[in-house]
Amino acid sequence: MNLSRKWLSDFTQITASPKEYEDAMTLSGSKVELTRDPGAEIKNVVVGRVASIEHHPDSDHLWVCQIDVGKPELVQIVTGAQNVSAGDFVPAALHKSVLPGGKKIEKGKLRGVKSEGMLCSLSELGLDTHDFPGAVEDGILILTETDGLVPGADIKPVIGADDSIVEFEITNNRPDCLSVIGLARESAATFGATLNIPAPQVKAGGGNIRDLLSIDIQNPGLCPRYTARMVKNIKIAPSPKWLRQRLHASGVRPINNIVDITNYVMLEYGQPMHAFDYACLDGKQIIVRNARENEMMNTLDGTPRALSPDMLVIADADKAVGVAGVMGGENSEITDDTQYAVFESANFSGVSIRKTAVALGMRTDASGRFEKGLDIQNTLPAVERACELVELLGAGEVMDGIIDIRARDYVPVTLALEPDKINRLLGTNIPHGFMEKSLEKLGFSVNDGIVTVPSWRGDIEHYTDLAEEVARFYGYNIIEPTMFAGSVTTGGFTEKQTLERELGRTARALGFSEIYTYSFIGASDYDKIAMPQDNSLRASVTILNPLGEDRSVMRTTPLPSMLDSLARNRGYRNENARLYELAKVYLPSESALPDERVFLTLGAYGNCDFFALKGTVQEILRTLRVPDVTFHAQSFIQALHQGRSADILSGDTVIGMIGQLHPAVAKTYDLPDTYVAEIDLPAAFALRQNESKYAQLPRYPAIRRDIAVVCDDDVTVAELTSAIRRVGGSLLTAADLFDVYKGSSIPDNKKSVAFALKLRADDRTLTDAEADSDVSAILAALENDCGAVIR
C-alpha cells in the first residue's frame, strides 16, 4: 500500500520527518518497506512563462524562446519542440539543473545561439499523458491548469513531486490498512495526533433511484450487503490535477473523472467500487446471483471469461454485467455517451472472491481487498464519498435515494478487558488506564470493562488480540524480558526428524551433496523417464494455478527432479556429481487426498558405478538398522537399464530400487552413464530395528575355508549366498565372494564362483572336523538348491 503524506494530512497532521515516521509506524505494527521522495532527483527546475518566441537564425526546426522565470532578466532557451507559443507556461530546467534519472542540464549553444537551459517534456519529468491529459507526448509539457502558477516557482508542487510516498507492507489480517483512512487511524494513534474523518456531504436532488432501479440479492451468503446510488447527466472529463496526482502517488493510472472517483474512494476508504452504465442494464434491475452453467462474459479488459456456477456475478434481467468483486463487464462500461450511472458499493465473501479470481486467472486491486474480508459497515460511507466527489468535480447530478440491502444485521464483537490477564500474558505491569486509552485511540469503545470492537477490525476475536493492540502501543522495545511462568517444555526433534538428519549425515559422509527441488513437475516429465501411459503414477494432482506447464502437477516420483539436477550439474561442466534429496512425492490413493511420502533419492555420474551406489545404499540402510537387506534383479522400470537394476528388499518387502539409467533416458537428459536409487523412507522406517545389538570381541580363533563351485550362468550370487547362510548355522560368521571366473576350463553357459567362508564358535576352538562337516553341508545345499557342484 502506497501512502501519500499529502493525502494523509487530510485526516491527521503528522509533522514527523520521513525517517521518524517510518520508524514509529514500523514499531507500532505498520511495517514500512521504504519511503520515496518523487522529487528527490529534480533540482533547479521551475515554472517558466514564454515571453516571446522566434525562429533560430541558422535552423528551420529550432526556436529561440525568451522565458520569464521570475528574475529581472529573461532566460533564453533554444528548443526543437513545435508546440510552444508565446504566453505558455512550461517547465524550465535552468543552468545546472537535474532531472529524474540523474540527467544534468547546463547552458550551452545550439547552432551558435546561447541556450541557458531546457524546456521539459512529460517523459523528462517522469510523467505521461495520463498525468496531464491533453499534453503532447513528444513535445514540451504545456501547463494548461494555470491557476496559482507563478514564473520562477519550483516545478515540484505543480507536477505533484513535492510529496513523500510511504510504502507499507500490509499483512492479510489488516485489510483496513489498505486505505488512506486506515493508515491515518494508525498514524494518529502512533503519534498521539487528532484524527478527523469528515462525513461525506451529498446535496442530491432530481429524481429518486428507487423509481428507476431495483436490486435483488439471490445469494446473501456470498453478498451480505449491497449499496447503490445513481448519478444522472454524466459529464465525462479528465479529473482535476489534485486528484490525478494523488492517484499517481498511489500507483494508480488516472483515466477519467468517473473511473478516477471509484479508484480514489477505493484507496481512501479501502472499499472497492464500480460504476455501471444504467442504459445497459436490461430490465432496469441488478441481480446478485451465481453464474449460470457455461455463461460467458467479456470483462472490462476485453477478455472473454467462461463463468461457472460457483462464481458470484452482478447481472441484469438477462445477462451478467460484472464478476462480483473482481471486474466489471464490457457490456456495461461507462462511455462518453453515458447519461445515467449506477455506483455500486458492496460487501462480498472473501473466500468466494479469492476462488473466482484464481479460477479466472485475474487478480485485481478490488479482488485483492475483498479476499481479505472487508468491513460490512463501509459500503454506505464509501458510496456517499463517491457521490460527494461527483458533485465536487461537476461530473454529474446525484439523484435522491439510496438502495442499501442488508442480508443480515451487523452485530459488533465485544470482549472483556482483563488487565491482569493481559499483563500475565505479556509479562508486563501496564496500567489499566493506559490499556483503555490505547484501545480508544484506535476506535474501540470501552465501557464497564467491556470492549466493543469497531467494524473495520475483523481481526480482533480474543483477549490475546487485545493484548497485542496494547503491547504495540506500549512499545515492544521497552517490554522487559521475563522468565516463563509455569512448566517449561523441552524442545527436540521427533524420531522421524532425527532419522532424516542421520540419513543426511551418512549421505554427506559418503560424498553426496544435498539438493532441494520443487515438489511439482510437468506432465511431460513422465514421458522423459519413459513411464508407460497406463502407469498409475501418471495420475498426478493437478495444480490449479501453476507457475507454468513445466510445474503443473505434483510429482509421484522424485526421479525427474533428480535427473534435472544432475543434468544441470552436467551443463555446468561438473565431471562428477553425487547428489541426494529427501524428496516428498504425492502418490494416488483411494482417499480424497494423495498419499504423501518421503523418498531418499540418490543420483550419481562420473566416478561411480552400480556397485559403488549399491554400497552407499547398504551403508545407509545399515545406519537405519533395516534388517535382511537384499537386492533382486528387476526389469519392469523402463527408466532403468534392464539387467543393471534391482529392487531393494528388507525381508520380503520392497523398499526401493537401484540401477543404471537407461541409455535412451540418459540421452534425453544429455547425461553419461548415470546411476540412481530410491528408498521409500516410511516403508524402511517401519521395518527398522529399534535397538542395536552388540557382540563382544571373539575370544577364539576362526577357521577359513575357501570353496569354488560351478553353476549355471543365470544363478545369481545372491542365491548362492542365501543357500550358504541358511545351512551354515551359528558357526558361519562370514561368506564373502572373492572370485567369479569363466574360461576354457569351465563348460559353456557355466561359471565358477568362489567364496571365503569363516567359521567360529563363541565358547571353544573349532576342530577341523567340525569345520569340514559344516562345509560339506554347505556344498550339499548348494548342489541341491542351486545345481552348483564343487569345482
Short mmCIF file of C-alpha atoms in Angstrom, two decimals, residues 400-678:
data_model
loop_
_atom_site.label_atom_id
_atom_site.label_comp_id
_atom_site.label_asym_id
_atom_site.label_seq_id
_atom_site.Cartn_x
_atom_site.Cartn_y
_atom_site.Cartn_z
CA ASP A 400 -32.11 11.24 -4.33
CA GLY A 401 -32.39 7.94 -2.53
CA ILE A 402 -30.07 5.09 -1.64
CA ILE A 403 -30.69 1.39 -2.15
CA ASP A 404 -29.00 -0.37 0.76
CA ILE A 405 -29.82 -4.07 1.10
CA ARG A 406 -28.51 -5.96 4.14
CA ALA A 407 -28.77 -9.73 4.26
CA ARG A 408 -28.07 -9.68 7.98
CA ASP A 409 -27.79 -7.15 10.76
CA TYR A 410 -24.34 -6.18 11.92
CA VAL A 411 -23.57 -7.25 15.49
CA PRO A 412 -20.30 -5.83 16.86
CA VAL A 413 -17.82 -8.09 18.62
CA THR A 414 -17.49 -7.46 22.35
CA LEU A 415 -14.71 -8.70 24.63
CA ALA A 416 -13.97 -8.36 28.30
CA LEU A 417 -10.96 -6.19 29.10
CA GLU A 418 -8.94 -8.21 31.62
CA PRO A 419 -5.83 -6.17 32.53
CA ASP A 420 -4.33 -8.74 34.90
CA LYS A 421 -4.68 -11.49 32.35
CA ILE A 422 -3.14 -9.31 29.63
CA ASN A 423 -0.22 -8.38 31.88
CA ARG A 424 0.41 -12.03 32.73
CA LEU A 425 0.44 -12.86 29.03
CA LEU A 426 2.81 -10.02 28.15
CA GLY A 427 4.97 -10.24 31.26
CA THR A 428 4.31 -6.56 31.96
CA ASN A 429 2.73 -4.27 34.51
CA ILE A 430 0.83 -1.93 32.17
CA PRO A 431 -1.75 0.27 33.96
CA HIS A 432 -5.42 -0.33 33.28
CA GLY A 433 -5.89 3.28 32.18
CA PHE A 434 -3.16 3.01 29.54
CA MET A 435 -4.88 -0.05 28.09
CA GLU A 436 -8.23 1.75 27.79
CA LYS A 437 -6.62 4.84 26.28
CA SER A 438 -4.66 2.78 23.72
CA LEU A 439 -7.77 0.95 22.59
CA GLU A 440 -9.92 4.08 22.44
CA LYS A 441 -7.50 5.95 20.20
CA LEU A 442 -7.74 3.01 17.77
CA GLY A 443 -11.52 3.37 17.56
CA PHE A 444 -12.51 0.79 20.21
CA SER A 445 -15.00 1.78 22.88
CA VAL A 446 -14.57 0.65 26.49
CA ASN A 447 -17.50 0.72 28.92
CA ASP A 448 -17.65 -1.02 32.30
CA GLY A 449 -14.79 -3.35 31.36
CA ILE A 450 -16.36 -4.38 28.04
CA VAL A 451 -14.54 -3.58 24.80
CA THR A 452 -16.64 -3.05 21.67
CA VAL A 453 -14.59 -3.81 18.60
CA PRO A 454 -15.05 -1.41 15.64
CA SER A 455 -16.45 -2.94 12.46
CA TRP A 456 -13.24 -2.41 10.49
CA ARG A 457 -11.21 -4.61 12.88
CA GLY A 458 -12.35 -8.07 11.85
CA ASP A 459 -9.06 -9.49 13.15
CA ILE A 460 -9.96 -8.90 16.82
CA GLU A 461 -11.63 -12.02 18.22
CA HIS A 462 -9.88 -12.90 21.51
CA TYR A 463 -8.35 -11.28 24.54
CA THR A 464 -4.90 -12.07 23.11
CA ASP A 465 -5.74 -9.81 20.18
CA LEU A 466 -6.46 -7.00 22.65
CA ALA A 467 -3.15 -7.76 24.35
CA GLU A 468 -1.37 -7.31 21.02
CA GLU A 469 -3.02 -3.91 20.48
CA VAL A 470 -1.94 -2.78 23.93
CA ALA A 471 1.59 -4.12 23.55
CA ARG A 472 2.35 -2.46 20.24
CA PHE A 473 1.45 0.98 21.58
CA TYR A 474 3.07 0.38 24.94
CA GLY A 475 6.23 -0.39 22.94
CA TYR A 476 7.66 -3.80 22.16
CA ASN A 477 11.09 -2.25 22.62
CA ILE A 478 10.51 -1.38 26.28
CA ILE A 479 8.91 -4.63 27.43
CA GLU A 480 11.35 -6.19 29.88
CA PRO A 481 12.25 -9.85 29.27
CA THR A 482 10.80 -12.21 31.89
CA MET A 483 11.07 -15.91 32.62
CA PHE A 484 8.32 -18.27 31.56
CA ALA A 485 5.68 -18.86 34.21
CA GLY A 486 4.61 -22.42 34.93
CA SER A 487 6.10 -25.57 33.47
CA VAL A 488 8.72 -25.27 30.75
CA THR A 489 8.71 -27.79 27.95
CA THR A 490 11.89 -29.03 26.35
CA GLY A 491 12.10 -28.88 22.59
CA GLY A 492 13.63 -31.51 20.40
CA PHE A 493 13.37 -33.46 17.20
CA THR A 494 10.82 -36.16 16.54
CA GLU A 495 12.05 -39.66 15.79
CA LYS A 496 11.35 -39.11 12.10
CA GLN A 497 13.31 -35.84 12.07
CA THR A 498 16.20 -37.48 13.90
CA LEU A 499 16.34 -40.33 11.40
CA GLU A 500 16.22 -37.96 8.43
CA ARG A 501 19.09 -35.94 9.85
CA GLU A 502 21.07 -39.11 10.45
CA LEU A 503 20.43 -40.12 6.84
CA GLY A 504 21.70 -36.75 5.66
CA ARG A 505 24.88 -37.02 7.71
CA THR A 506 25.54 -40.50 6.36
CA ALA A 507 24.91 -39.48 2.74
CA ARG A 508 27.22 -36.47 3.07
CA ALA A 509 29.89 -38.60 4.70
CA LEU A 510 29.70 -40.90 1.66
CA GLY A 511 30.41 -37.96 -0.66
CA PHE A 512 26.87 -36.94 -1.65
CA SER A 513 25.64 -33.33 -1.69
CA GLU A 514 22.07 -32.46 -0.69
CA ILE A 515 19.68 -30.78 -3.13
CA TYR A 516 16.23 -29.25 -2.73
CA THR A 517 13.81 -29.33 -5.65
CA TYR A 518 10.19 -28.32 -6.25
CA SER A 519 7.52 -30.88 -5.42
CA PHE A 520 5.82 -30.10 -8.72
CA ILE A 521 6.92 -31.07 -12.20
CA GLY A 522 5.48 -31.06 -15.70
CA ALA A 523 3.29 -33.84 -17.07
CA SER A 524 5.83 -34.24 -19.90
CA ASP A 525 8.50 -35.26 -17.36
CA TYR A 526 6.85 -38.68 -17.15
CA ASP A 527 7.50 -39.11 -20.86
CA LYS A 528 11.13 -38.12 -20.38
CA ILE A 529 11.66 -41.04 -17.95
CA ALA A 530 9.80 -43.43 -20.31
CA MET A 531 6.93 -44.07 -17.88
CA PRO A 532 4.22 -46.23 -19.58
CA GLN A 533 0.96 -44.45 -20.38
CA ASP A 534 -1.04 -46.90 -18.24
CA ASN A 535 1.18 -46.49 -15.18
CA SER A 536 -0.85 -45.44 -12.13
CA LEU A 537 1.85 -42.95 -11.17
CA ARG A 538 0.72 -40.73 -14.05
CA ALA A 539 -2.44 -39.94 -12.05
CA SER A 540 -0.97 -36.77 -10.53
CA VAL A 541 -2.59 -33.99 -8.56
CA THR A 542 -3.02 -31.03 -10.93
CA ILE A 543 -2.17 -27.53 -9.68
CA LEU A 544 -4.99 -25.05 -10.33
CA ASN A 545 -2.73 -22.01 -10.60
CA PRO A 546 0.65 -23.38 -11.78
CA LEU A 547 3.84 -21.42 -12.32
CA GLY A 548 3.90 -22.87 -15.83
CA GLU A 549 3.40 -26.07 -17.82
CA ASP A 550 6.70 -27.43 -16.51
CA ARG A 551 5.41 -27.04 -12.92
CA SER A 552 1.76 -28.04 -13.35
CA VAL A 553 1.42 -31.35 -11.43
CA MET A 554 2.56 -32.72 -8.07
CA ARG A 555 5.21 -35.37 -8.62
CA THR A 556 4.55 -39.05 -7.95
CA THR A 557 8.20 -39.99 -8.39
CA PRO A 558 11.29 -37.99 -7.44
CA LEU A 559 13.29 -39.31 -10.42
CA PRO A 560 12.64 -36.39 -12.87
CA SER A 561 13.70 -33.84 -10.24
CA MET A 562 16.93 -35.71 -9.54
CA LEU A 563 17.72 -36.10 -13.24
CA ASP A 564 17.07 -32.40 -13.86
CA SER A 565 19.58 -31.55 -11.12
CA LEU A 566 22.16 -33.99 -12.48
CA ALA A 567 21.67 -32.57 -15.98
CA ARG A 568 22.12 -29.03 -14.66
CA ASN A 569 25.39 -30.03 -12.99
CA ARG A 570 26.48 -31.69 -16.22
CA GLY A 571 25.63 -28.47 -18.06
CA TYR A 572 27.91 -26.59 -15.65
CA ARG A 573 30.70 -28.99 -16.74
CA ASN A 574 30.93 -30.79 -13.43
CA GLU A 575 32.66 -34.03 -14.40
CA ASN A 576 31.47 -35.89 -11.32
CA ALA A 577 28.28 -35.46 -9.34
CA ARG A 578 26.82 -37.28 -6.36
CA LEU A 579 23.50 -35.86 -5.16
CA TYR A 580 20.84 -36.85 -2.65
CA GLU A 581 17.44 -35.46 -1.68
CA LEU A 582 14.76 -36.21 0.86
CA ALA A 583 12.01 -35.72 -1.71
CA LYS A 584 8.29 -35.71 -0.96
CA VAL A 585 6.02 -37.36 -3.53
CA TYR A 586 2.22 -37.42 -3.82
CA LEU A 587 1.01 -40.91 -4.68
CA PRO A 588 -2.50 -41.75 -5.91
CA SER A 589 -4.75 -43.14 -3.19
CA GLU A 590 -8.38 -44.11 -2.69
CA SER A 591 -9.00 -41.17 -0.35
CA ALA A 592 -9.66 -37.60 -1.44
CA LEU A 593 -6.06 -36.64 -0.72
CA PRO A 594 -2.92 -38.26 -2.15
CA ASP A 595 -0.55 -40.31 -0.05
CA GLU A 596 2.36 -38.00 0.81
CA ARG A 597 5.57 -40.00 1.22
CA VAL A 598 9.21 -39.04 1.55
CA PHE A 599 11.78 -40.84 -0.60
CA LEU A 600 15.54 -40.76 -0.21
CA THR A 601 16.76 -40.28 -3.77
CA LEU A 602 20.38 -40.80 -4.82
CA GLY A 603 21.87 -39.89 -8.17
CA ALA A 604 25.44 -40.03 -9.47
CA TYR A 605 27.51 -39.93 -12.65
CA GLY A 606 31.23 -39.78 -13.36
CA ASN A 607 33.32 -41.51 -10.72
CA CYS A 608 30.61 -44.02 -9.87
CA ASP A 609 29.22 -47.39 -10.92
CA PHE A 610 26.38 -49.70 -9.92
CA PHE A 611 28.32 -51.38 -7.13
CA ALA A 612 29.55 -48.10 -5.64
CA LEU A 613 25.95 -46.86 -5.40
CA LYS A 614 24.84 -50.25 -4.06
CA GLY A 615 27.43 -49.93 -1.31
CA THR A 616 26.08 -46.47 -0.47
CA VAL A 617 22.55 -47.85 -0.18
CA GLN A 618 23.74 -50.71 2.01
CA GLU A 619 25.56 -48.31 4.34
CA ILE A 620 22.52 -46.03 4.62
CA LEU A 621 20.21 -48.94 5.40
CA ARG A 622 22.74 -50.27 7.92
CA THR A 623 22.69 -46.85 9.59
CA LEU A 624 18.91 -47.10 9.77
CA ARG A 625 19.20 -50.62 11.18
CA VAL A 626 16.98 -52.06 8.44
CA PRO A 627 17.41 -55.87 8.62
CA ASP A 628 17.76 -58.59 5.94
CA VAL A 629 18.56 -56.22 3.04
CA THR A 630 18.79 -57.97 -0.33
CA PHE A 631 18.82 -56.89 -3.98
CA HIS A 632 16.69 -58.71 -6.56
CA ALA A 633 17.06 -58.07 -10.27
CA GLN A 634 14.06 -56.46 -11.96
CA SER A 635 13.23 -55.29 -15.48
CA PHE A 636 9.86 -53.50 -15.27
CA ILE A 637 11.07 -49.93 -14.64
CA GLN A 638 11.58 -48.55 -18.14
CA ALA A 639 13.74 -45.68 -16.88
CA LEU A 640 16.45 -48.14 -15.80
CA HIS A 641 18.78 -50.36 -17.78
CA GLN A 642 17.47 -53.94 -17.89
CA GLY A 643 19.98 -56.30 -16.32
CA ARG A 644 21.57 -53.44 -14.40
CA SER A 645 18.78 -52.62 -12.00
CA ALA A 646 17.33 -54.21 -8.90
CA ASP A 647 14.64 -53.93 -6.27
CA ILE A 648 15.84 -53.24 -2.74
CA LEU A 649 14.15 -55.57 -0.25
CA SER A 650 14.05 -55.96 3.50
CA GLY A 651 12.89 -59.50 4.01
CA ASP A 652 10.04 -59.87 1.53
CA THR A 653 9.13 -56.14 1.43
CA VAL A 654 10.26 -53.95 -1.45
CA ILE A 655 11.51 -50.65 -0.03
CA GLY A 656 13.17 -49.14 -3.09
CA MET A 657 15.03 -49.60 -6.33
CA ILE A 658 18.53 -49.07 -7.70
CA GLY A 659 20.04 -49.18 -11.15
CA GLN A 660 21.74 -47.60 -14.11
CA LEU A 661 19.73 -45.08 -16.07
CA HIS A 662 18.51 -46.46 -19.39
CA PRO A 663 20.66 -45.14 -22.27
CA ALA A 664 17.62 -43.65 -24.03
CA VAL A 665 16.59 -41.73 -20.89
CA ALA A 666 20.19 -40.66 -20.28
CA LYS A 667 20.31 -39.30 -23.83
CA THR A 668 17.11 -37.31 -23.22
CA TYR A 669 18.76 -35.58 -20.27
CA ASP A 670 22.16 -35.41 -22.01
CA LEU A 671 23.79 -37.45 -19.25
CA PRO A 672 26.63 -40.00 -19.35
CA ASP A 673 26.35 -43.36 -17.55
CA THR A 674 24.19 -42.41 -14.59
CA TYR A 675 23.11 -44.39 -11.54
CA VAL A 676 20.09 -43.70 -9.35
CA ALA A 677 18.42 -45.19 -6.29
CA GLU A 678 15.20 -44.56 -4.41
#
